[in-house]
mmCIF file of C-alpha atoms in Angstrom:
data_model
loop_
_atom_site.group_PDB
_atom_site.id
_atom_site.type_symbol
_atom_site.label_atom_id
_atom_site.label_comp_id
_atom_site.label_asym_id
_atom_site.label_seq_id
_atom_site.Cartn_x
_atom_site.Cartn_y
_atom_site.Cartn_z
ATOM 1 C CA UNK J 265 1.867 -7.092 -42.733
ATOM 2 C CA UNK J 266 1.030 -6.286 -38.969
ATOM 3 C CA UNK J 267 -2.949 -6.458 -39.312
ATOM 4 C CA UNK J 268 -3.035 -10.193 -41.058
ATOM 5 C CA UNK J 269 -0.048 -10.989 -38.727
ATOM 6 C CA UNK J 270 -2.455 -9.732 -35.588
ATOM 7 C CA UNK J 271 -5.432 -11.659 -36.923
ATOM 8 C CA UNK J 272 -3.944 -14.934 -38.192
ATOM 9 C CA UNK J 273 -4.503 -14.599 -41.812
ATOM 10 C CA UNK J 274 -1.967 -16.901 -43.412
ATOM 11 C CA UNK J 275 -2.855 -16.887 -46.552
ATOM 12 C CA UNK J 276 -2.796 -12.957 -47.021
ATOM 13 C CA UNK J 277 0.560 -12.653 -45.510
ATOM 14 C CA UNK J 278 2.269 -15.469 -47.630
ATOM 15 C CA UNK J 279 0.909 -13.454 -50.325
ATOM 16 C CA UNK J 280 2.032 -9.906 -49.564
ATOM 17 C CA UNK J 281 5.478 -11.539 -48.495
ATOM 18 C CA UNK J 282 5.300 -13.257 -52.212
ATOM 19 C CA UNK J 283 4.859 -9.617 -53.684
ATOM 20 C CA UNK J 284 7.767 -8.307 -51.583
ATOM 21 C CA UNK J 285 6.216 -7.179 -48.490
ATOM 22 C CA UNK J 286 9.052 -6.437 -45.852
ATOM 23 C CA UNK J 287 9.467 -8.862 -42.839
ATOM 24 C CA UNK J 288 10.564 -6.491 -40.389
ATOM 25 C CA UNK J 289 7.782 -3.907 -41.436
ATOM 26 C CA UNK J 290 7.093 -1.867 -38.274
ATOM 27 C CA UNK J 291 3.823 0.539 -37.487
ATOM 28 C CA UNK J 292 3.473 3.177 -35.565
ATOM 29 C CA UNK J 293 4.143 1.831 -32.025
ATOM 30 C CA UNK J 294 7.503 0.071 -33.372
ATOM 31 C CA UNK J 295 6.210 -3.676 -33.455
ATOM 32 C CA UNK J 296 6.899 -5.924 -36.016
ATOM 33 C CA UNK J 297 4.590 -8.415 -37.438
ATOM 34 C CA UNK J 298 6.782 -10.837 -35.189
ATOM 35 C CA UNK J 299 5.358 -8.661 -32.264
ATOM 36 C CA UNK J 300 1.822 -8.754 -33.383
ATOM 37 C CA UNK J 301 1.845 -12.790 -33.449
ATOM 38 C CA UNK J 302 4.133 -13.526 -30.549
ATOM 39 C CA UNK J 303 1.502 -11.178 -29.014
ATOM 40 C CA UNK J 304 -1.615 -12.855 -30.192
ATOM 41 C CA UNK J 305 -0.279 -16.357 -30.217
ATOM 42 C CA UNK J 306 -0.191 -17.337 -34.085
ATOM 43 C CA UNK J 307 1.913 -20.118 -34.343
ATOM 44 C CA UNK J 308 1.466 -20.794 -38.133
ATOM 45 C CA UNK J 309 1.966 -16.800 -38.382
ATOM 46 C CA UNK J 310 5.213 -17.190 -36.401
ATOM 47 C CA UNK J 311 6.812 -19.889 -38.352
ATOM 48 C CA UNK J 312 6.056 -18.306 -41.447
ATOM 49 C CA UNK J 313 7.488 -14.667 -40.521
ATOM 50 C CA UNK J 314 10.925 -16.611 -39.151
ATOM 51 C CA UNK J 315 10.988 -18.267 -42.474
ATOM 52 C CA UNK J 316 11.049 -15.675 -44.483
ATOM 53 C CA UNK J 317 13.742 -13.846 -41.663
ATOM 54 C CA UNK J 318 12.001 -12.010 -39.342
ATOM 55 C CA UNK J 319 14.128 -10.348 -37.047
ATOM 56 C CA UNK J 320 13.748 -12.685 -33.427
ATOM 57 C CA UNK J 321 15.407 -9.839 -31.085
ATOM 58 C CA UNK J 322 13.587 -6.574 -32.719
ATOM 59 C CA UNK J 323 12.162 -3.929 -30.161
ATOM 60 C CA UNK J 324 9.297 -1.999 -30.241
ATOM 61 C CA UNK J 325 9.623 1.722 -29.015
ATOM 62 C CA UNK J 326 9.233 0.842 -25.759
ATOM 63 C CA UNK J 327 11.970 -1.771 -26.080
ATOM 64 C CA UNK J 328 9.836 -5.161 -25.741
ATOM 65 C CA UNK J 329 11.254 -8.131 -28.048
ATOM 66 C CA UNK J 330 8.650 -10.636 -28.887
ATOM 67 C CA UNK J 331 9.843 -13.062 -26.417
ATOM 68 C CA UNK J 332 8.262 -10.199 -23.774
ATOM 69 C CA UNK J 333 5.121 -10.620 -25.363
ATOM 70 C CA UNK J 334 5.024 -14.119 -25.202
ATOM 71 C CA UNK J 335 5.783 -14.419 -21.664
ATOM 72 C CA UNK J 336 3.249 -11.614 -20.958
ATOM 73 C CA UNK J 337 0.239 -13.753 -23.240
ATOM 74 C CA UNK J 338 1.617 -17.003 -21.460
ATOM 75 C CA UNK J 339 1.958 -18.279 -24.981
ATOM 76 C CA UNK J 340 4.120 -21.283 -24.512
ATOM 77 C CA UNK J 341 4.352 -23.030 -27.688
ATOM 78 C CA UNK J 342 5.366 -19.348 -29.061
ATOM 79 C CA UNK J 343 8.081 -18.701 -26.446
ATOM 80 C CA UNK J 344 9.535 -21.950 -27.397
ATOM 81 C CA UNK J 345 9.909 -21.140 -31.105
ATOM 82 C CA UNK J 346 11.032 -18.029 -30.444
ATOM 83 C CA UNK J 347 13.668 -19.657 -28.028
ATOM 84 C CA UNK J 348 14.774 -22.165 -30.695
ATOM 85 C CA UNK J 349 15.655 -19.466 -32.859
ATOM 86 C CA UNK J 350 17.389 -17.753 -31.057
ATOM 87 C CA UNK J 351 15.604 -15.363 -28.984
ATOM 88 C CA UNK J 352 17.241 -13.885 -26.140
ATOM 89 C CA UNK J 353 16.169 -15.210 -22.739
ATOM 90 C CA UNK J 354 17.643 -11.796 -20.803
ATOM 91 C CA UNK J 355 16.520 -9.195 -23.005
ATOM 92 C CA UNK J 356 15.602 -6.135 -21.175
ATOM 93 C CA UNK J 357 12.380 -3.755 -22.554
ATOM 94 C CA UNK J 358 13.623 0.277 -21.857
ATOM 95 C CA UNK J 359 12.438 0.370 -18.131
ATOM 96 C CA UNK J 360 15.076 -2.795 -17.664
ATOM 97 C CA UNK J 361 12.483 -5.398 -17.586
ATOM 98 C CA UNK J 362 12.952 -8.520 -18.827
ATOM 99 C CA UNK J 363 10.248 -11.341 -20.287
ATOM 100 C CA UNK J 364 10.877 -13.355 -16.584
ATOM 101 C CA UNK J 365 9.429 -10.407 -15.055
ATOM 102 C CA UNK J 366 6.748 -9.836 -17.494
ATOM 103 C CA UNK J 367 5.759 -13.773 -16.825
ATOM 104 C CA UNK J 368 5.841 -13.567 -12.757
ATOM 105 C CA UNK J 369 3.805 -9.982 -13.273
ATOM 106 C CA UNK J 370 1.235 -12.358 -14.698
ATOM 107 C CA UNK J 371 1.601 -14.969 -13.450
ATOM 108 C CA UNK J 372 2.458 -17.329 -15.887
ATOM 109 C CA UNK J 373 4.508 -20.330 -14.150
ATOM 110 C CA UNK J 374 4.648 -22.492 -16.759
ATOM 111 C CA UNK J 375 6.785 -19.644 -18.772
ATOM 112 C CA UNK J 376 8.424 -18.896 -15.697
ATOM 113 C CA UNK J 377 9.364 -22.047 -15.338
ATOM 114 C CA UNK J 378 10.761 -22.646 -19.170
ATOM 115 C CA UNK J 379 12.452 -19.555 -19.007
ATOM 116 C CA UNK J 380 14.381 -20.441 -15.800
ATOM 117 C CA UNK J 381 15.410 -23.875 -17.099
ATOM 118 C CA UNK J 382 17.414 -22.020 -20.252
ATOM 119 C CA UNK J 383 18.963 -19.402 -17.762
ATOM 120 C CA UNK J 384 16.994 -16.700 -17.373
ATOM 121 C CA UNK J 385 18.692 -14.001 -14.420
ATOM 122 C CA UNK J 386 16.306 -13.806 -11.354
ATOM 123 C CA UNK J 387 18.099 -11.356 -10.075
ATOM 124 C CA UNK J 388 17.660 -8.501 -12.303
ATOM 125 C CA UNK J 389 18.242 -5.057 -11.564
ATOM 126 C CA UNK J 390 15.204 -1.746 -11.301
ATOM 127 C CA UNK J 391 11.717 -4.343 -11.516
ATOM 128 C CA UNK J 392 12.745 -7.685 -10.435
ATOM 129 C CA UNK J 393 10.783 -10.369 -10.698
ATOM 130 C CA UNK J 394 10.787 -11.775 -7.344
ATOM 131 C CA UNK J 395 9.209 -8.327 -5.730
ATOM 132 C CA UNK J 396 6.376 -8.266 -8.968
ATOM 133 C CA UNK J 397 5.314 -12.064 -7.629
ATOM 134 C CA UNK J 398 5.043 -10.432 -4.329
ATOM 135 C CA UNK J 399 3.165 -7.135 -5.396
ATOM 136 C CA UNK J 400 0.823 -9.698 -7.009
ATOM 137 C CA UNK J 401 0.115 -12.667 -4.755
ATOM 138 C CA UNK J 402 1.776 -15.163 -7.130
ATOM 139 C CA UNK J 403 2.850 -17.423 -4.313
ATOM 140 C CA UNK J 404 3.710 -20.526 -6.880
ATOM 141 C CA UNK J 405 5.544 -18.008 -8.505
ATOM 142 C CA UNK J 406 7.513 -16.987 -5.924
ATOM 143 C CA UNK J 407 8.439 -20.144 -4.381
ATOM 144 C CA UNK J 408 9.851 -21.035 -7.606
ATOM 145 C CA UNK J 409 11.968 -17.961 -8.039
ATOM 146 C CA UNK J 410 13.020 -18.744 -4.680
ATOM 147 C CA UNK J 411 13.932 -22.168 -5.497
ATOM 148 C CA UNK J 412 16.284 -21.237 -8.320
ATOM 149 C CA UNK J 413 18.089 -18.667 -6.132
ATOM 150 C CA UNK J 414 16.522 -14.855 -6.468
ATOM 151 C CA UNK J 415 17.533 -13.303 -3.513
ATOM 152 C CA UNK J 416 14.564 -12.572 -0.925
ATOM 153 C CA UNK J 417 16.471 -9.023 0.017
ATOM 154 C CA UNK J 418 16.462 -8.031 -3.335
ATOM 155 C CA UNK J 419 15.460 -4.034 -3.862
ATOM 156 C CA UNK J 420 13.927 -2.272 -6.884
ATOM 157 C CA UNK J 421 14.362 1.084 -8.285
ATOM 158 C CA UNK J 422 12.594 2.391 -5.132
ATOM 159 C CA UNK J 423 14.605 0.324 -3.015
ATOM 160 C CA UNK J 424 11.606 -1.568 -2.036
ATOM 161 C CA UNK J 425 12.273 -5.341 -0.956
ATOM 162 C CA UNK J 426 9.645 -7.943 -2.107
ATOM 163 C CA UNK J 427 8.488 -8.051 1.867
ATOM 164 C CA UNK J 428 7.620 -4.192 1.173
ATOM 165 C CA UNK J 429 5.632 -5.460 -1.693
ATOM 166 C CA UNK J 430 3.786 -8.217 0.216
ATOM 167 C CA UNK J 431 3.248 -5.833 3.223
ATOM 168 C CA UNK J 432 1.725 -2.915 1.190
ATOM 169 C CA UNK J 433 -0.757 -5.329 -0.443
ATOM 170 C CA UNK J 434 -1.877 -7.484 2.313
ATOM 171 C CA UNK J 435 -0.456 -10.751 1.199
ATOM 172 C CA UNK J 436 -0.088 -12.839 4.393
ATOM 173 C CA UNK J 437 0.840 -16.020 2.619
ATOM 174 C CA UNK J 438 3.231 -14.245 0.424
ATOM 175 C CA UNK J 439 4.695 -12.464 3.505
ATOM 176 C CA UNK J 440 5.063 -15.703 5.292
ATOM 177 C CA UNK J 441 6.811 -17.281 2.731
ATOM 178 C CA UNK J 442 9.149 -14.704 2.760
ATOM 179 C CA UNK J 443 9.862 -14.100 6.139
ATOM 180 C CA UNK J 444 10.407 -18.405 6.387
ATOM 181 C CA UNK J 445 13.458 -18.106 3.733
ATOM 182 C CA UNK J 446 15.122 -15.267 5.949
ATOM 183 C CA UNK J 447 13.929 -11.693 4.617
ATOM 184 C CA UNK J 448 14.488 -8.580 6.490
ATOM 185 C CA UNK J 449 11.669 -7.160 8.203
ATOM 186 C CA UNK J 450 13.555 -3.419 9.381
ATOM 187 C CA UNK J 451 14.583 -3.401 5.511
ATOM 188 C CA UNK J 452 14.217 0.232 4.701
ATOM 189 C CA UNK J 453 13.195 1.129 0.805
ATOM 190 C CA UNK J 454 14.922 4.803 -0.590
ATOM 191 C CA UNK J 455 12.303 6.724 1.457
ATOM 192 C CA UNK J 456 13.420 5.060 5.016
ATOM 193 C CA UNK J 457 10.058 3.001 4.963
ATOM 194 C CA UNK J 458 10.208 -0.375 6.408
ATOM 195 C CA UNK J 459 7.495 -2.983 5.660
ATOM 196 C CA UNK J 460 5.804 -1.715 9.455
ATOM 197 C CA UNK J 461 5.027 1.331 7.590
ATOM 198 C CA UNK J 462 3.514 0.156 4.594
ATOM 199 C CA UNK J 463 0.916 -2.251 6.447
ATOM 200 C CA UNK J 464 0.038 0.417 8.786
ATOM 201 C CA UNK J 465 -0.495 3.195 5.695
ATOM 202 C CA UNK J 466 -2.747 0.344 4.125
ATOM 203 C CA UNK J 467 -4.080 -1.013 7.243
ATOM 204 C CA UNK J 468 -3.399 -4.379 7.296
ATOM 205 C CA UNK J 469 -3.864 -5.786 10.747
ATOM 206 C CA UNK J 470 -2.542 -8.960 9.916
ATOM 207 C CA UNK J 471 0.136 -8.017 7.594
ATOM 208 C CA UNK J 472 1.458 -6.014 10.938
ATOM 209 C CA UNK J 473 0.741 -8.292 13.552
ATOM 210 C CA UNK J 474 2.657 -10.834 11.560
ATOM 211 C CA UNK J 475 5.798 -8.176 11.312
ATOM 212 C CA UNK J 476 5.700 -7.084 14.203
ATOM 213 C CA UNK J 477 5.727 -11.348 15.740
ATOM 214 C CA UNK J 478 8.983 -11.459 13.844
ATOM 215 C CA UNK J 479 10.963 -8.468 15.359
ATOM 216 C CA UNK J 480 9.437 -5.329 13.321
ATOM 217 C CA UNK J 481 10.767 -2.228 14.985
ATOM 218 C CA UNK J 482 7.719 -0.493 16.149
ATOM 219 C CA UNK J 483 9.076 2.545 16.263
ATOM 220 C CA UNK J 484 11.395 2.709 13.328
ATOM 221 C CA UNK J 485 11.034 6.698 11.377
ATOM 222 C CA UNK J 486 11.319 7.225 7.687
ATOM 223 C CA UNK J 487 13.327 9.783 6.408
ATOM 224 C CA UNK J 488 10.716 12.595 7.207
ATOM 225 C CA UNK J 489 10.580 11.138 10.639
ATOM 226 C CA UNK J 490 7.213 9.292 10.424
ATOM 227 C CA UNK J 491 6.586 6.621 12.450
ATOM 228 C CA UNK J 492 3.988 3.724 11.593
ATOM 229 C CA UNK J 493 1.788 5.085 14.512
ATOM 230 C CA UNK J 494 2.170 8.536 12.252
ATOM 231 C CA UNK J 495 0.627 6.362 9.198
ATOM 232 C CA UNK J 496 -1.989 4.683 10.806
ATOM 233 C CA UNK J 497 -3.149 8.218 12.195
ATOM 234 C CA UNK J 498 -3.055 9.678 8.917
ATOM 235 C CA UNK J 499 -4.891 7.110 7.264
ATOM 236 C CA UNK J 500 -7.914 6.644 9.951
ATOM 237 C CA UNK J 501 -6.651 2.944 10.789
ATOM 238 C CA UNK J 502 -7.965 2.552 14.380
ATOM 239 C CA UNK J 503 -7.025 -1.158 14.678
ATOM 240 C CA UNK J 504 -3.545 -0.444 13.511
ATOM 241 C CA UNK J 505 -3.537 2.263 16.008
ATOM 242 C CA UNK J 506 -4.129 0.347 18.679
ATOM 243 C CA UNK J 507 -2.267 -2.377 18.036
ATOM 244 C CA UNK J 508 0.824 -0.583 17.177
ATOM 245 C CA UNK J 509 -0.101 1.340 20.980
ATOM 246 C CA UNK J 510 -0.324 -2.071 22.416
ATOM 247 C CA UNK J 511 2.783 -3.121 21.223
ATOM 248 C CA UNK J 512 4.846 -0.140 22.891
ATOM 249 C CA UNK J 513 4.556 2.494 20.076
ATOM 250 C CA UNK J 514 5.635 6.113 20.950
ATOM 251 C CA UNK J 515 2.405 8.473 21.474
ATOM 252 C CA UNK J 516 4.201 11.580 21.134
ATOM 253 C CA UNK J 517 6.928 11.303 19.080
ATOM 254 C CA UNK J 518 7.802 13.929 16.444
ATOM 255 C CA UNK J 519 8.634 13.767 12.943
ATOM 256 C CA UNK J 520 11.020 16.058 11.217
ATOM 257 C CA UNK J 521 8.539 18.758 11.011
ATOM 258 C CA UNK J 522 7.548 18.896 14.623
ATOM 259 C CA UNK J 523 4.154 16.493 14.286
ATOM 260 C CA UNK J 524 3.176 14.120 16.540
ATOM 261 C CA UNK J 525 0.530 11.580 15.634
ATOM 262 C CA UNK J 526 -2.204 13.469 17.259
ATOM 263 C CA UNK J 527 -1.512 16.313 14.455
ATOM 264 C CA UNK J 528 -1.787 13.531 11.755
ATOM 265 C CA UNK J 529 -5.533 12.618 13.116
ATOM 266 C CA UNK J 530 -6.905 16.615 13.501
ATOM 267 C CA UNK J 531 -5.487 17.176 10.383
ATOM 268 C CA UNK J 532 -7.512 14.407 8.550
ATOM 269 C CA UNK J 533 -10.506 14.800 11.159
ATOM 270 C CA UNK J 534 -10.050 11.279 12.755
ATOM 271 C CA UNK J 535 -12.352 11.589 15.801
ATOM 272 C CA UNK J 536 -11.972 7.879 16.504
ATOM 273 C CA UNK J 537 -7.703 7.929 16.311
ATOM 274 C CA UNK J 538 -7.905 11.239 18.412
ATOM 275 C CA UNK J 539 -9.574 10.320 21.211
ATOM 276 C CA UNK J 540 -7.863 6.786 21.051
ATOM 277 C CA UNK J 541 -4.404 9.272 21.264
ATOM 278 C CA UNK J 542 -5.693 10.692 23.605
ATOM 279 C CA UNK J 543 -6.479 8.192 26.081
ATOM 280 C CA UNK J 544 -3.129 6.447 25.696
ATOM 281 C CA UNK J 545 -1.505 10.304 26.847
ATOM 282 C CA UNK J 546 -1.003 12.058 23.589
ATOM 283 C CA UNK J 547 -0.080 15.657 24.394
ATOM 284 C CA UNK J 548 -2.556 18.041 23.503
ATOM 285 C CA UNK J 549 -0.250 21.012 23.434
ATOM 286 C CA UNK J 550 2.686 19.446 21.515
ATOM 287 C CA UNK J 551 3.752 22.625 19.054
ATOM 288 C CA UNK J 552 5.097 21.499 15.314
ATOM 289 C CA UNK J 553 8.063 23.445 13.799
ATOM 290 C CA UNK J 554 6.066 26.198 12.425
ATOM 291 C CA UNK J 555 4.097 26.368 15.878
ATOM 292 C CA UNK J 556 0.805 24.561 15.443
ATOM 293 C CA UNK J 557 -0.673 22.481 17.450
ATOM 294 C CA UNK J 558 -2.959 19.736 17.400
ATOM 295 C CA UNK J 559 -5.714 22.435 17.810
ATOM 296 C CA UNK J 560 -4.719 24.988 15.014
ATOM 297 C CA UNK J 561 -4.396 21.715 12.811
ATOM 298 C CA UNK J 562 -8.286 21.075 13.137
ATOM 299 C CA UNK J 563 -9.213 24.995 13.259
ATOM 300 C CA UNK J 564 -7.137 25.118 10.084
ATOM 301 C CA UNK J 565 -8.946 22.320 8.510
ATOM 302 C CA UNK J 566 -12.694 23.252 9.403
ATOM 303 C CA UNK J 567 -12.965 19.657 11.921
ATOM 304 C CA UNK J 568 -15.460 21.256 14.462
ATOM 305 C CA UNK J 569 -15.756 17.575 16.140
ATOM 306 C CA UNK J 570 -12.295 17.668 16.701
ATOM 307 C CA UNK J 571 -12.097 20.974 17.899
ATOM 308 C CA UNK J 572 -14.441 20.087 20.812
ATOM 309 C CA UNK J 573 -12.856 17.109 21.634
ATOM 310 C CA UNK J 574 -9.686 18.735 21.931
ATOM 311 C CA UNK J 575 -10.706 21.519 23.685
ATOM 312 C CA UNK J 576 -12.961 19.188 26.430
ATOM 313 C CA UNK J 577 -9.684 17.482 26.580
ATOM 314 C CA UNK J 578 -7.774 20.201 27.468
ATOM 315 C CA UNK J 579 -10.350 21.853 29.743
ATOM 316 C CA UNK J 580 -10.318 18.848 31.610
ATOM 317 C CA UNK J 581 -6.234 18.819 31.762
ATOM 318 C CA UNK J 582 -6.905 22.082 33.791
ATOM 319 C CA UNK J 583 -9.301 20.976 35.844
ATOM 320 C CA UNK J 584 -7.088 17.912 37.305
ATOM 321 C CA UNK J 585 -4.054 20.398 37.405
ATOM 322 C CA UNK J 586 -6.697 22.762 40.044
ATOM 323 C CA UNK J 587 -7.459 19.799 41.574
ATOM 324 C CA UNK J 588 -3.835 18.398 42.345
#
């Protein structure tokens, strides 16, 4: 029954149903023929399965119920049928995600917004819906989650907030929304990362500018330690760099394994974020926990530019030391 289900053969299915064919049939990935056409929008196919008492609720083996699928396809006319008989609005596939998440994932609002006038939770717990609109730059979506009461603070499995979300992707619009109806910007996720850290891994100057204008701690640590000037060194981000500098960040702070910024940029050969450091009185000297310094990082790492740099640096440390 799946394949005429999945291609909208009518005829063929009444027939194998006439000859005994079972309704809940499933193949080999656990969906029904209920699954197949909520998936591939059959109407006719639809009706005709529930008539003959397809199961409405049934899972696959990855816990989807056609109503998921629906929302997913942005099939409305399905989701309604489904709805009328009895489909539930808050089932939950096996990773706890339910079909209002699979519709603001896709952004489908006008599922979305039929699933929120017959009660759907917005609030749900692991993937919620509200942080997938932000991941995704579904603003329309978002505003209307908002406007039927998801919480803007709301955290994921990872303890990410929907303004982590926003921030790691870039979405100004979506992070401006969200900082208007009150979110946290020092929010920390399970890893001690606020927002500040996730624009300045990704590099988005705007994203941090705009976080930092509304009270971003600048120099917040994760639970390694890691600052966002740590991140942006990593990563290469000169702009970040220098913005986060601008705004007061520490040059020589240490994370938990003894690494200042300035080890971050000979590690990853950053000739540009290095001599930025540099100029701005990063310590040349600064010895991590298992005594490198900036030097052995680059040595280590085969970064001959950086090598010279630091060691011009440091040669003319001396010199103004003989001097003075």
């Amino acid at each position: 029954l799946n394949q005429p289900a999945s291609r909208g053969h009518v005829d063929i299915l009444q027939l194998l149903l006439n000859h005994g064919a079972s309704v809940n049939t499933v193949n080999n990935m656990g969906d029904t023929p209920l699954h197949d056409a909520a998936y591939r929008g059959h109407v006719d196919i639809l009706q005709l399965l529930l008539n003959h008492g397809a199961s409405v609720n049934t899972v696959d083996y990855k816990g989807p119920t056609p109503l998921h699928y629906a929302a997913s396809r942005g099939h409305v006319d399905i989701l309604q049928l489904l709805l009328n008989h009895g489909a539930s609005v808050n089932a939950v596939d096996n990773y706890g995600h339910t079909p209002l998440l699979y519709a603001a994932y896709n952004g489908r609002v006008d599922i979305l917004q039929l699933l929120l006038n017959l009660g759907a939770s917005v609030n749900t717990v692991n993937k919620n819906a509200a942080s997938e609109a932000a991941s995704h730059g579904h603003v329309d979506i978002l505003q209307l989650l908002l406007n039927h009461g998801a919480s803007v603070n709301t955290v994921d499995y990872e303890g990410a907030t929907p303004l982590h979300e926003a921030a790691s992707q870039g979405h100004v619009d979506i992070l401006q929304l969200l900082l208007n109806h009150g979110a946290s910007v020092n929010t920390v996720d399970y890893e001690g990362a606020t927002p500040l850290h996730e624009a300045a891994s990704q590099g988005h100057v705007d994203i941090l500018q705009l976080l930092l204008n509304h009270g971003a701690s600048v120099n917040t640590v994760d639970y390694e330690g890691a600052t966002p000037l740590h991140e942006a060194a990593s990563q290469g981000h000169v702009d970040i760099l220098q913005l986060l500098l601008n705004h007061g960040a520490s040059v020589n702070t240490v994370d938990y394994e003894g690494a200042t910024p300035l080890h971050e940029a000979a590690s990853q050969g950053h000739v540009d974020i290095l001599q930025l450091l540099l100029n701005h009185g990063a310590s040349v000297n600064t010895v991590d926990y298992e005594g490198a310094t900036p030097l052995h990082e680059a040595a280590s790492q085969g970064h001959v530019d950086i090598l010279q740099l630091l060691l011009n640096h440091a040669q003319l440390i001396l010199a103004i030391f003989a001097r003075n």
